[in-house]
Tab-separated table of C-alpha atoms and ligand atoms in Angstrom:
chain	number	residue	atom	x	y	z
D	25	UNK	CA	28.959	-8.513	11.981
D	26	UNK	CA	29.749	-6.571	8.775
D	27	UNK	CA	32.883	-4.526	8.861
D	28	UNK	CA	33.123	-0.806	7.972
D	29	UNK	CA	35.833	-0.108	5.423
D	30	UNK	CA	36.806	2.714	3.270
D	31	UNK	CA	35.261	2.259	-0.246
D	32	UNK	CA	34.638	4.314	-3.241
D	33	UNK	CA	30.910	4.875	-3.218
D	34	UNK	CA	30.445	3.741	-6.885
D	35	UNK	CA	32.333	0.400	-6.058
D	36	UNK	CA	30.181	-0.051	-2.997
D	37	UNK	CA	26.975	0.506	-5.085
D	38	UNK	CA	28.159	-2.219	-7.581
D	39	UNK	CA	28.934	-4.461	-4.687
D	40	UNK	CA	25.338	-3.798	-3.308
D	41	UNK	CA	24.021	-4.948	-6.603
D	42	UNK	CA	26.152	-8.109	-6.434
D	43	UNK	CA	24.940	-8.780	-2.844
D	44	UNK	CA	21.465	-8.538	-4.084
D	45	UNK	CA	22.313	-11.302	-6.495
D	46	UNK	CA	21.249	-9.538	-9.650
D	47	UNK	CA	20.705	-11.700	-12.752
D	48	UNK	CA	21.168	-9.166	-15.469
D	49	UNK	CA	23.010	-6.000	-15.740
D	50	UNK	CA	22.741	-3.851	-18.905
D	51	UNK	CA	24.422	-0.489	-19.099
D	52	UNK	CA	26.220	2.047	-21.068
D	53	UNK	CA	29.101	3.961	-19.474
D	54	UNK	CA	28.514	7.680	-18.636
D	55	UNK	CA	30.416	9.991	-16.243
D	56	UNK	CA	29.914	10.043	-13.327
D	57	UNK	CA	28.254	6.680	-13.251
D	58	UNK	CA	30.910	4.733	-15.061
D	59	UNK	CA	32.635	3.259	-12.112
D	60	UNK	CA	29.497	1.504	-10.919
D	61	UNK	CA	28.965	-0.533	-14.159
D	62	UNK	CA	32.677	-0.911	-14.734
D	63	UNK	CA	33.008	-2.513	-11.281
D	64	UNK	CA	30.038	-4.828	-12.074
D	65	UNK	CA	31.560	-5.787	-15.443
D	66	UNK	CA	34.655	-6.742	-13.471
D	67	UNK	CA	32.737	-8.825	-10.894
D	68	UNK	CA	31.034	-10.726	-13.730
D	69	UNK	CA	34.258	-11.270	-15.654
D	70	UNK	CA	36.022	-12.480	-12.516
D	71	UNK	CA	33.302	-14.949	-11.841
D	72	UNK	CA	32.410	-13.384	-8.525
D	73	UNK	CA	28.892	-12.356	-9.771
D	74	UNK	CA	26.914	-14.942	-11.723
D	75	UNK	CA	24.995	-12.520	-13.963
D	76	UNK	CA	24.478	-11.827	-17.636
D	77	UNK	CA	26.223	-8.519	-18.451
D	78	UNK	CA	24.667	-6.982	-21.666
D	79	UNK	CA	26.875	-4.305	-23.144
D	80	UNK	CA	24.869	-2.081	-25.436
D	81	UNK	CA	25.427	0.823	-27.813
D	82	UNK	CA	23.307	3.397	-26.021
D	83	UNK	CA	21.274	4.024	-22.750
D	84	UNK	CA	18.032	3.654	-24.964
D	85	UNK	CA	19.090	0.061	-25.557
D	86	UNK	CA	20.405	-0.418	-21.961
D	87	UNK	CA	16.896	0.427	-20.694
D	88	UNK	CA	15.274	-1.631	-23.325
D	89	UNK	CA	17.466	-4.619	-22.402
D	90	UNK	CA	16.533	-4.147	-18.697
D	91	UNK	CA	12.830	-4.206	-19.697
D	92	UNK	CA	13.225	-7.418	-21.545
D	93	UNK	CA	15.263	-8.972	-18.755
D	94	UNK	CA	12.793	-7.958	-16.179
D	95	UNK	CA	9.922	-9.230	-18.356
D	96	UNK	CA	11.319	-12.867	-18.084
D	97	UNK	CA	11.511	-12.436	-14.309
D	98	UNK	CA	15.284	-11.528	-13.934
D	99	UNK	CA	16.557	-9.390	-11.103
D	100	UNK	CA	17.780	-6.421	-13.129
D	101	UNK	CA	20.149	-3.504	-12.475
D	102	UNK	CA	21.489	-0.608	-14.396
D	103	UNK	CA	22.926	2.811	-13.773
D	104	UNK	CA	23.124	6.035	-15.754
D	105	UNK	CA	23.317	9.829	-15.538
D	106	UNK	CA	22.232	13.095	-17.198
D	107	UNK	CA	22.091	12.787	-21.016
D	108	UNK	CA	22.074	8.989	-20.653
D	109	UNK	CA	18.973	9.146	-18.432
D	110	UNK	CA	17.371	11.397	-21.031
D	111	UNK	CA	18.252	9.058	-23.814
D	112	UNK	CA	16.417	6.390	-21.789
D	113	UNK	CA	13.449	8.601	-21.372
D	114	UNK	CA	10.719	6.961	-23.394
D	115	UNK	CA	11.551	3.516	-22.232
D	116	UNK	CA	11.373	4.641	-18.489
D	117	UNK	CA	7.590	5.131	-18.963
D	118	UNK	CA	7.342	1.572	-20.529
D	119	UNK	CA	9.297	-0.042	-17.572
D	120	UNK	CA	6.959	1.460	-14.973
D	121	UNK	CA	3.640	1.261	-16.858
D	122	UNK	CA	4.508	-2.445	-17.645
D	123	UNK	CA	5.336	-2.992	-14.009
D	124	UNK	CA	8.905	-4.241	-14.383
D	125	UNK	CA	10.833	-4.146	-11.148
D	126	UNK	CA	14.571	-3.137	-11.525
D	127	UNK	CA	16.878	-0.828	-9.697
D	128	UNK	CA	18.677	1.967	-11.445
D	129	UNK	CA	21.148	4.148	-9.755
D	130	UNK	CA	21.222	7.704	-11.244
D	131	UNK	CA	24.594	9.482	-10.557
D	132	UNK	CA	22.986	12.889	-10.732
D	133	UNK	CA	24.509	15.223	-13.143
D	134	UNK	CA	23.611	18.553	-14.836
D	135	UNK	CA	21.981	18.366	-18.381
D	136	UNK	CA	23.824	20.019	-21.252
D	137	UNK	CA	24.273	22.671	-22.704
D	138	UNK	CA	26.700	23.858	-21.891
D	139	UNK	CA	28.305	20.447	-21.371
D	140	UNK	CA	28.666	19.832	-17.669
D	141	UNK	CA	29.902	16.507	-16.139
D	142	UNK	CA	29.213	17.915	-12.706
D	143	UNK	CA	26.381	17.384	-10.329
D	144	UNK	CA	22.878	18.842	-9.994
D	145	UNK	CA	19.366	17.413	-10.072
D	146	UNK	CA	18.220	18.491	-13.496
D	147	UNK	CA	18.410	14.924	-14.871
D	148	UNK	CA	16.278	13.634	-11.879
D	149	UNK	CA	13.654	16.330	-12.272
D	150	UNK	CA	13.263	15.606	-15.936
D	151	UNK	CA	12.163	12.116	-15.191
D	152	UNK	CA	9.875	12.959	-12.272
D	153	UNK	CA	6.756	11.867	-13.897
D	154	UNK	CA	7.882	8.618	-15.332
D	155	UNK	CA	6.159	6.520	-12.724
D	156	UNK	CA	9.237	5.168	-11.073
D	157	UNK	CA	9.664	4.998	-7.265
D	158	UNK	CA	12.501	7.566	-6.642
D	159	UNK	CA	14.756	7.811	-3.672
D	160	UNK	CA	17.392	10.397	-2.902
D	161	UNK	CA	20.412	9.337	-0.836
D	162	UNK	CA	22.724	11.489	0.922
D	163	UNK	CA	25.898	9.422	1.578
D	164	UNK	CA	27.512	6.160	0.342
D	165	UNK	CA	26.004	3.986	3.026
D	166	UNK	CA	22.510	5.191	2.163
D	167	UNK	CA	23.214	4.445	-1.453
D	168	UNK	CA	24.227	0.855	-0.661
D	169	UNK	CA	21.277	0.288	1.564
D	170	UNK	CA	18.774	1.697	-0.782
D	171	UNK	CA	19.927	-0.415	-3.831
D	172	UNK	CA	19.251	-3.424	-1.685
D	173	UNK	CA	15.982	-2.029	-0.393
D	174	UNK	CA	15.117	-1.017	-3.897
D	175	UNK	CA	14.912	-4.559	-5.023
D	176	UNK	CA	12.787	-5.522	-2.097
D	177	UNK	CA	10.442	-2.622	-2.645
D	178	UNK	CA	10.086	-2.956	-6.364
D	179	UNK	CA	9.664	-6.710	-6.507
D	180	UNK	CA	7.056	-6.901	-3.811
D	181	UNK	CA	3.815	-8.316	-5.302
D	182	UNK	CA	1.978	-5.259	-3.980
D	183	UNK	CA	4.329	-2.891	-5.995
D	184	UNK	CA	6.055	-4.401	-8.971
D	185	UNK	CA	7.635	-1.195	-10.021
D	186	UNK	CA	11.076	0.052	-10.932
D	187	UNK	CA	13.130	1.920	-8.540
D	188	UNK	CA	15.603	4.834	-9.089
D	189	UNK	CA	18.139	5.552	-6.467
D	190	UNK	CA	19.506	9.053	-7.004
D	191	UNK	CA	23.081	9.763	-5.677
D	192	UNK	CA	24.894	12.943	-6.467
D	193	UNK	CA	27.496	12.588	-9.173
D	194	UNK	CA	31.185	13.050	-7.978
D	195	UNK	CA	30.058	14.417	-4.558
D	196	UNK	CA	29.049	10.863	-3.871
D	197	UNK	CA	30.017	8.524	-6.728
D	198	UNK	CA	33.777	9.423	-6.688
D	199	UNK	CA	34.564	9.764	-2.879
D	200	UNK	CA	35.752	7.083	-0.628
D	201	UNK	CA	33.594	6.818	2.532
D	202	UNK	CA	33.575	4.440	5.402
D	203	UNK	CA	30.874	2.000	4.411
D	204	UNK	CA	29.487	-1.121	5.929
D	205	UNK	CA	28.821	-3.622	3.286
D	206	UNK	CA	26.169	-5.898	4.521
D	207	UNK	CA	26.808	-9.701	4.813
D	208	UNK	CA	25.480	-11.817	2.065
D	209	UNK	CA	23.523	-14.104	4.296
D	210	UNK	CA	21.724	-11.125	5.834
D	211	UNK	CA	20.920	-9.788	2.446
D	212	UNK	CA	19.463	-13.183	1.588
D	213	UNK	CA	17.454	-13.037	4.701
D	214	UNK	CA	16.160	-9.520	3.884
D	215	UNK	CA	15.560	-9.958	0.127
D	216	UNK	CA	13.591	-12.963	-0.979
D	217	UNK	CA	14.120	-14.366	-4.479
D	218	UNK	CA	12.380	-12.547	-7.206
D	219	UNK	CA	9.274	-14.165	-8.588
D	220	UNK	CA	7.532	-12.242	-11.238
D	221	UNK	CA	3.944	-13.200	-11.364
D	222	UNK	CA	3.454	-13.011	-15.130
D	223	UNK	CA	6.817	-13.488	-16.815
D	224	UNK	CA	7.347	-14.185	-20.478
D	225	UNK	CA	6.969	-17.948	-20.531
D	226	UNK	CA	6.345	-20.143	-23.656
D	227	UNK	CA	4.271	-22.489	-21.448
D	228	UNK	CA	1.994	-19.768	-20.376
D	229	UNK	CA	1.988	-17.094	-23.080
D	230	UNK	CA	1.063	-13.496	-22.313
D	231	UNK	CA	0.941	-10.443	-24.511
D	232	UNK	CA	2.915	-7.497	-23.078
D	233	UNK	CA	2.709	-3.977	-24.456
D	234	UNK	CA	-0.522	-4.315	-26.459
D	235	UNK	CA	-2.571	-1.351	-27.864
D	236	UNK	CA	-4.572	0.505	-25.254
D	237	UNK	CA	-7.489	2.260	-26.987
D	238	UNK	CA	-9.300	5.194	-25.489
D	239	UNK	CA	-11.846	2.822	-23.824
D	240	UNK	CA	-9.106	1.424	-21.492
D	241	UNK	CA	-6.210	3.973	-21.284
D	242	UNK	CA	-7.680	5.975	-18.624
D	243	UNK	CA	-8.447	3.015	-16.373
D	244	UNK	CA	-4.883	1.668	-16.927
D	245	UNK	CA	-3.368	5.074	-16.037
D	246	UNK	CA	-5.505	5.417	-12.818
D	247	UNK	CA	-4.446	1.818	-11.858
D	248	UNK	CA	-0.889	2.865	-12.181
D	249	UNK	CA	-1.277	5.944	-10.109
D	250	UNK	CA	-3.042	4.121	-7.325
D	251	UNK	CA	-0.472	1.465	-7.426
D	252	UNK	CA	2.406	3.910	-7.073
D	253	UNK	CA	0.712	5.901	-4.262
D	254	UNK	CA	0.102	2.612	-2.344
D	255	UNK	CA	3.711	1.615	-2.904
D	256	UNK	CA	4.563	4.092	-0.134
D	257	UNK	CA	3.397	1.601	2.545
D	258	UNK	CA	5.754	-1.006	1.100
D	259	UNK	CA	8.613	1.457	1.009
D	260	UNK	CA	8.113	2.254	4.703
D	261	UNK	CA	7.689	-1.370	5.594
D	262	UNK	CA	10.861	-2.230	3.723
D	263	UNK	CA	12.863	0.469	5.439
D	264	UNK	CA	11.612	-0.779	8.837
D	265	UNK	CA	12.445	-4.328	8.023
D	266	UNK	CA	15.906	-3.303	6.659
D	267	UNK	CA	16.455	-1.682	10.143
D	268	UNK	CA	15.612	-4.879	11.930
D	269	UNK	CA	18.170	-6.818	9.924
D	270	UNK	CA	20.945	-4.170	9.581
D	271	UNK	CA	20.319	-1.602	12.228
D	272	UNK	CA	19.817	1.376	9.875
D	273	UNK	CA	16.341	2.553	9.041
D	274	UNK	CA	15.220	5.331	6.718
D	275	UNK	CA	12.242	7.661	6.493
D	276	UNK	CA	10.618	9.547	3.675
D	277	UNK	CA	11.496	12.875	5.287
D	278	UNK	CA	14.314	12.881	7.845
D	279	UNK	CA	14.246	15.566	10.420
D	280	UNK	CA	17.457	17.083	11.781
D	281	UNK	CA	17.451	19.326	14.889
D	282	UNK	CA	13.892	20.436	14.076
D	283	UNK	CA	12.958	20.640	17.772
D	284	UNK	CA	11.518	24.060	18.567
D	285	UNK	CA	12.548	25.340	15.218
D	286	UNK	CA	10.422	27.967	13.542
D	287	UNK	CA	12.536	27.988	10.410
D	288	UNK	CA	13.453	24.779	8.452
D	289	UNK	CA	15.678	24.281	5.361
D	290	UNK	CA	14.616	21.419	3.091
D	291	UNK	CA	17.446	19.742	0.863
D	292	UNK	CA	17.795	16.493	-1.061
D	293	UNK	CA	20.879	14.362	-1.616
D	294	UNK	CA	24.391	14.943	-0.615
D	295	UNK	CA	24.164	18.678	0.115
D	296	UNK	CA	22.058	17.710	3.142
D	297	UNK	CA	25.377	16.772	4.855
D	298	UNK	CA	26.792	20.346	4.536
D	299	UNK	CA	23.452	21.752	5.399
D	300	UNK	CA	23.604	19.756	8.730
D	301	UNK	CA	26.866	21.398	9.540
D	302	UNK	CA	25.345	24.779	8.795
D	303	UNK	CA	22.420	24.017	11.083
D	304	UNK	CA	24.749	22.950	13.916
D	305	UNK	CA	26.668	26.218	13.530
D	306	UNK	CA	23.511	28.321	13.600
D	307	UNK	CA	22.113	26.350	16.570
D	308	UNK	CA	25.356	27.034	18.325
D	309	UNK	CA	24.712	30.710	17.661
D	310	UNK	CA	21.346	30.408	19.305
D	311	UNK	CA	19.189	30.369	16.296
D	312	UNK	CA	16.323	27.984	16.202
D	313	UNK	CA	16.974	26.528	12.712
D	314	UNK	CA	16.264	22.858	11.562
D	315	UNK	CA	16.779	20.748	8.566
D	316	UNK	CA	14.382	18.429	6.595
D	317	UNK	CA	15.957	16.032	4.234
D	318	UNK	CA	13.477	14.799	1.624
D	319	UNK	CA	14.408	11.079	0.813
D	320	UNK	CA	11.362	9.655	-0.862
D	321	UNK	CA	10.616	11.774	-3.868
D	322	UNK	CA	8.119	9.464	-5.518
D	323	UNK	CA	5.625	8.509	-4.308
D	324	UNK	CA	5.657	11.905	-2.722
D	325	UNK	CA	5.224	11.881	1.225
D	326	UNK	CA	2.362	14.358	1.567
D	327	UNK	CA	1.359	13.233	5.033
D	328	UNK	CA	4.944	13.253	6.342
D	329	UNK	CA	5.682	16.644	4.932
D	330	UNK	CA	2.494	18.271	6.332
D	331	UNK	CA	3.318	16.849	9.722
D	332	UNK	CA	6.825	17.973	9.691
D	333	UNK	CA	6.020	21.540	8.853
D	334	UNK	CA	2.764	22.114	10.836
D	335	UNK	CA	4.281	24.123	13.665
D	336	UNK	CA	6.864	26.238	11.755
D	337	UNK	CA	6.682	29.676	10.282
D	338	UNK	CA	9.215	29.605	7.423
D	339	UNK	CA	10.267	26.623	5.119
D	340	UNK	CA	13.202	27.336	2.839
D	341	UNK	CA	13.511	24.960	-0.057
D	342	UNK	CA	16.718	24.381	-2.107
D	343	UNK	CA	16.185	23.123	-5.488
D	344	UNK	CA	19.104	21.928	-7.704
D	345	UNK	CA	17.238	22.219	-10.985
D	346	UNK	CA	15.192	25.053	-12.703
D	347	UNK	CA	11.893	24.683	-14.249
D	348	UNK	CA	12.587	27.264	-16.818
D	349	UNK	CA	9.958	29.909	-17.288
D	350	UNK	CA	7.812	28.209	-14.761
D	351	UNK	CA	7.552	28.350	-10.897
D	352	UNK	CA	11.233	28.054	-10.122
D	353	UNK	CA	12.458	24.835	-8.466
D	354	UNK	CA	10.327	21.695	-9.265
D	355	UNK	CA	10.771	20.570	-5.609
D	356	UNK	CA	9.673	23.845	-4.159
D	357	UNK	CA	6.592	24.259	-6.356
D	358	UNK	CA	5.453	20.789	-5.373
D	359	UNK	CA	5.897	21.591	-1.714
D	360	UNK	CA	3.907	24.838	-2.154
D	361	UNK	CA	1.143	22.776	-3.791
D	362	UNK	CA	1.256	20.102	-1.033
D	363	UNK	CA	0.668	22.697	1.639
D	364	UNK	CA	-1.858	25.047	-0.205
D	365	UNK	CA	-4.979	23.554	1.273
D	366	UNK	CA	-3.522	23.396	4.888
D	367	UNK	CA	-5.229	25.813	7.238
D	368	UNK	CA	-1.847	26.643	8.881
D	369	UNK	CA	1.036	26.579	6.628
D	370	UNK	CA	4.456	28.138	6.666
D	371	UNK	CA	5.738	30.633	4.181
D	372	UNK	CA	7.650	28.612	1.562
D	373	UNK	CA	10.805	30.369	0.093
D	374	UNK	CA	12.322	28.851	-2.862
D	375	UNK	CA	16.040	28.999	-3.758
D	376	UNK	CA	17.785	27.357	-6.780
D	377	UNK	CA	21.436	26.644	-6.263
D	378	UNK	CA	24.205	24.001	-6.525
D	379	UNK	CA	23.855	23.862	-10.346
D	380	UNK	CA	26.256	22.081	-12.573
D	381	UNK	CA	28.634	21.127	-9.645
D	382	UNK	CA	28.625	24.523	-7.990
D	383	UNK	CA	29.339	23.943	-4.439
D	384	UNK	CA	27.474	25.385	-1.546
D	385	UNK	CA	29.601	25.699	1.576
D	386	UNK	CA	28.477	25.753	5.070
D	387	UNK	CA	28.738	29.547	5.111
D	388	UNK	CA	26.726	29.487	1.950
D	389	UNK	CA	23.898	27.621	3.540
D	390	UNK	CA	23.952	30.000	6.433
D	391	UNK	CA	23.680	32.983	4.062
D	392	UNK	CA	20.880	31.266	2.192
D	393	UNK	CA	18.941	30.583	5.313
D	394	UNK	CA	19.374	34.150	6.539
D	395	UNK	CA	18.256	35.510	3.134
D	396	UNK	CA	15.285	33.110	3.214
D	397	UNK	CA	14.246	34.533	6.652
D	398	UNK	CA	14.693	37.995	5.217
D	399	UNK	CA	12.414	37.309	2.297
D	400	UNK	CA	9.827	35.767	4.538
D	401	UNK	CA	9.793	39.129	6.348
D	402	UNK	CA	10.067	41.661	3.496
D	403	UNK	CA	9.077	39.676	0.414
D	404	UNK	CA	11.060	39.142	-2.824
D	405	UNK	CA	10.340	40.597	-6.290
D	406	UNK	CA	10.766	37.161	-7.611
D	407	UNK	CA	9.000	33.691	-7.372
D	408	UNK	CA	12.290	32.219	-6.391
D	409	UNK	CA	15.910	33.369	-6.080
D	410	UNK	CA	19.123	31.738	-7.232
D	411	UNK	CA	21.857	31.223	-4.800
D	412	UNK	CA	25.390	32.501	-5.438
D	413	UNK	CA	25.007	33.848	-8.932
D	414	UNK	CA	27.407	36.535	-9.962
D	415	UNK	CA	25.949	39.833	-11.239
F	14	UNK	CA	-5.171	-6.208	-20.745
F	15	UNK	CA	-8.341	-7.720	-19.693
F	16	UNK	CA	-8.611	-11.006	-17.973
F	17	UNK	CA	-10.598	-12.902	-20.606
F	18	UNK	CA	-13.418	-14.320	-18.463
F	19	UNK	CA	-15.489	-15.997	-21.141
F	20	UNK	CA	-15.176	-17.030	-24.660
F	21	UNK	CA	-18.727	-15.970	-25.565
F	22	UNK	CA	-19.125	-12.690	-27.183
F	23	UNK	CA	-20.169	-10.296	-24.424
F	24	UNK	CA	-22.483	-7.223	-24.847
F	25	UNK	CA	-19.960	-4.601	-24.043
F	26	UNK	CA	-16.857	-6.260	-22.619
F	27	UNK	CA	-13.740	-4.444	-22.536
F	28	UNK	CA	-15.275	-1.621	-20.595
F	29	UNK	CA	-13.358	-2.836	-17.497
F	30	UNK	CA	-13.006	-0.904	-14.323
F	31	UNK	CA	-9.460	0.018	-13.314
F	32	UNK	CA	-9.394	-2.681	-10.670
F	33	UNK	CA	-10.013	-5.418	-13.101
F	34	UNK	CA	-7.044	-4.653	-15.244
F	35	UNK	CA	-4.154	-7.189	-15.273
F	36	UNK	CA	-0.744	-5.963	-14.103
F	37	UNK	CA	0.967	-3.971	-16.742
F	38	UNK	CA	-2.197	-4.176	-18.885
F	39	UNK	CA	-0.985	-7.595	-20.059
F	40	UNK	CA	-3.258	-9.877	-22.035
F	41	UNK	CA	-3.191	-13.249	-20.296
F	42	UNK	CA	-5.485	-15.122	-22.779
F	43	UNK	CA	-4.842	-15.284	-26.462
F	44	UNK	CA	-7.678	-13.917	-28.622
F	45	UNK	CA	-9.280	-11.799	-25.995
F	46	UNK	CA	-9.789	-9.130	-28.520
F	47	UNK	CA	-13.221	-10.791	-29.240
F	48	UNK	CA	-14.227	-9.352	-26.058
F	49	UNK	CA	-13.269	-5.841	-26.641
F	50	UNK	CA	-15.464	-3.304	-28.418
F	51	UNK	CA	-12.836	-2.385	-31.028
F	52	UNK	CA	-15.423	-0.454	-32.945
F	53	UNK	CA	-16.086	2.234	-30.414
F	54	UNK	CA	-14.372	5.066	-32.230
F	55	UNK	CA	-16.117	4.925	-35.657
F	56	UNK	CA	-17.674	8.151	-36.832
F	57	UNK	CA	-19.800	6.502	-39.609
F	58	UNK	CA	-21.427	3.105	-39.702
F	59	UNK	CA	-22.375	0.880	-42.661
F	60	UNK	CA	-26.025	0.197	-43.276
F	61	UNK	CA	-26.740	-2.542	-45.810
F	62	UNK	CA	-29.886	-2.477	-48.029
F	63	UNK	CA	-30.683	-6.135	-48.336
F	64	UNK	CA	-32.934	-5.440	-51.364
F	65	UNK	CA	-29.921	-4.420	-53.332
F	66	UNK	CA	-27.501	-7.036	-52.215
F	67	UNK	CA	-26.662	-9.911	-54.443
F	68	UNK	CA	-24.710	-11.944	-51.915
F	69	UNK	CA	-21.422	-11.522	-53.958
F	70	UNK	CA	-19.234	-11.732	-50.800
F	71	UNK	CA	-16.941	-8.906	-51.840
F	72	UNK	CA	-17.565	-6.817	-48.608
F	73	UNK	CA	-16.932	-10.033	-46.581
F	74	UNK	CA	-13.403	-10.236	-48.169
F	75	UNK	CA	-12.588	-6.642	-48.274
F	76	UNK	CA	-13.534	-5.785	-44.677
F	77	UNK	CA	-10.082	-5.144	-43.025
F	78	UNK	CA	-11.542	-5.966	-39.539
F	79	UNK	CA	-12.998	-9.278	-40.754
F	80	UNK	CA	-16.240	-8.231	-39.024
F	81	UNK	CA	-18.603	-9.055	-41.803
F	82	UNK	CA	-20.292	-12.381	-41.469
F	83	UNK	CA	-23.030	-14.305	-43.308
F	84	UNK	CA	-26.343	-14.312	-41.597
F	85	UNK	CA	-28.827	-17.173	-41.624
F	86	UNK	CA	-30.432	-15.925	-44.794
F	87	UNK	CA	-27.163	-15.875	-46.624
F	88	UNK	CA	-26.745	-12.100	-46.533
F	89	UNK	CA	-23.553	-10.367	-45.394
F	90	UNK	CA	-23.810	-8.021	-42.407
F	91	UNK	CA	-21.221	-5.981	-40.419
F	92	UNK	CA	-20.834	-6.520	-36.840
F	93	UNK	CA	-20.894	-2.953	-35.330
F	94	UNK	CA	-19.196	-4.083	-32.127
F	95	UNK	CA	-15.951	-4.423	-34.030
F	96	UNK	CA	-16.574	-2.301	-37.295
F	97	UNK	CA	-14.300	0.696	-37.311
F	98	UNK	CA	-16.248	2.614	-39.906
F	99	UNK	CA	-13.664	2.737	-42.649
F	100	UNK	CA	-16.252	2.520	-45.402
F	101	UNK	CA	-14.279	0.070	-47.603
F	102	UNK	CA	-17.229	-2.311	-47.775
F	103	UNK	CA	-19.292	0.569	-48.971
F	104	UNK	CA	-16.744	1.573	-51.556
F	105	UNK	CA	-16.258	-2.004	-52.909
F	106	UNK	CA	-19.915	-3.222	-53.023
F	107	UNK	CA	-20.669	-3.495	-56.739
F	108	UNK	CA	-24.455	-3.117	-56.058
F	109	UNK	CA	-24.125	0.114	-53.964
F	110	UNK	CA	-26.018	-1.869	-51.372
F	111	UNK	CA	-24.019	-0.315	-48.449
F	112	UNK	CA	-24.241	3.220	-47.395
F	113	UNK	CA	-22.199	4.876	-44.581
F	114	UNK	CA	-24.366	6.967	-42.180
F	115	UNK	CA	-23.211	9.381	-39.506
F	116	UNK	CA	-22.955	7.839	-35.997
F	117	UNK	CA	-25.412	9.887	-33.989
F	118	UNK	CA	-24.582	9.652	-30.210
U	504	LIG	S1	-16.993	0.013	-42.547
U	504	LIG	FE1	-14.868	-0.967	-42.698
U	504	LIG	S2	-14.747	-2.183	-40.907
U	504	LIG	FE2	-16.892	-1.553	-40.974
U	504	LIG	S3	-17.790	-3.360	-42.081
U	504	LIG	FE3	-17.250	-2.018	-43.604
U	504	LIG	S4	-15.178	-2.542	-44.187
U	504	LIG	FE4	-15.639	-3.548	-42.282
U	505	LIG	S1	-20.469	-6.403	-51.457
U	505	LIG	FE1	-22.583	-5.573	-51.657
U	505	LIG	S2	-23.574	-6.838	-52.836
U	505	LIG	FE2	-21.867	-7.997	-52.350
U	505	LIG	S3	-22.373	-9.184	-50.499
U	505	LIG	FE3	-21.684	-7.236	-49.825
U	505	LIG	S4	-23.411	-5.961	-49.575
U	505	LIG	FE4	-24.047	-7.561	-50.813
């Protein structure tokens, strides 16, 4: 039985990559992700992890090296954050379209300017459409588990896609949490060796990344879309299997105290933990409030969302990024779109908050929920409101 | 990209359905571009007047697509399956035997 110990989450994430027996790590340090790749560098240098560690001069090169490593069939890992993720941007599309499985942890951090090293989801939302499978985790244990699951999901022959595991910068990466690191033998049981079906191989040459003229591009993109949509089944299956081996399972949208609730709050990432405490408090005060935690961001869990909100009146969505000049928070606008065609749908109220490391306390969540209920009754002059801004 | 199924030149290969595309749009057989209608985007096509042609071979050598071939009578003719309509053959022909005409859909 694996034992629970106090570990810095970044270190535990690196350990999870080691337990997954990665072959190649290529990364460029950037706060608040640095501890992850630093610890991996240590593990490789100490001989504890038998992997190639490719230090590079930028994140663009890091992702390019990962693409190359995955192309020869190596199990590949990297990590980044904020501007680093943006510098990778163009290569992210290549990794997914060319169907290279790899796992990347993103220590979510606000995008400049002004320079902020603190957390929000603006980096994650900027890479929303890159074709990666994307999972948001709420605590250190979930980060560890989903790195391991990420390899299994991405490497499945039905999927063959890269996976991003989003964990909040500092709020998760730099805290010490009680974490149960799985036993190596159990990880081996859960995660079969990686066998890429068409690797770069001089014995059996293939051309990767050729020109796609107008006659074929549309078909390629449709194949990519259907493939990502279908990956959801494998995500669900892998989480179930993970539960069988390790006793912890995950779902695309986790429900917390939703029984009988007519008002639900929806959050992503580590702020869900504070939101749970706020829900407990409000439940204690006799208010029928519940929480939805959106874990699987891509492929988007339409079915699960529609089911989770079918009997409620108000859904309050917290976004930690702004779609400037657009519909407000990207998550909220997607949720509105997902529910638009439903015969019976709740009012969807959008808030943006928790930007650039701004904390939302338990009382803050309570205030936001109450304001959301008020907007549902009286309306608001705005498409969305920002929580906690000073006049 | 495409799984090259045959070495013979097809009528309009390359117009694959999305289910037939190899993972990552990879090309698994060398030289499969012979199966692809690479000339589908031309706006003008070359028409050769064999009465003017003196079989000098210049168009054959200048064509950047290598799609001009000698026919059984020894004349040189472009293969429109691959021809991209650049007009170089028409410009280079010393006998003005080639004219470029608008592709009418
Ligand atoms: S138009 Fe250009 S591509 Fe077509 S046959 Fe002439 S030279 Fe070759
Ligand atoms: S360049 Fe003109 S004359 Fe010479 S072979 Fe071609 S078509 Fe004939």
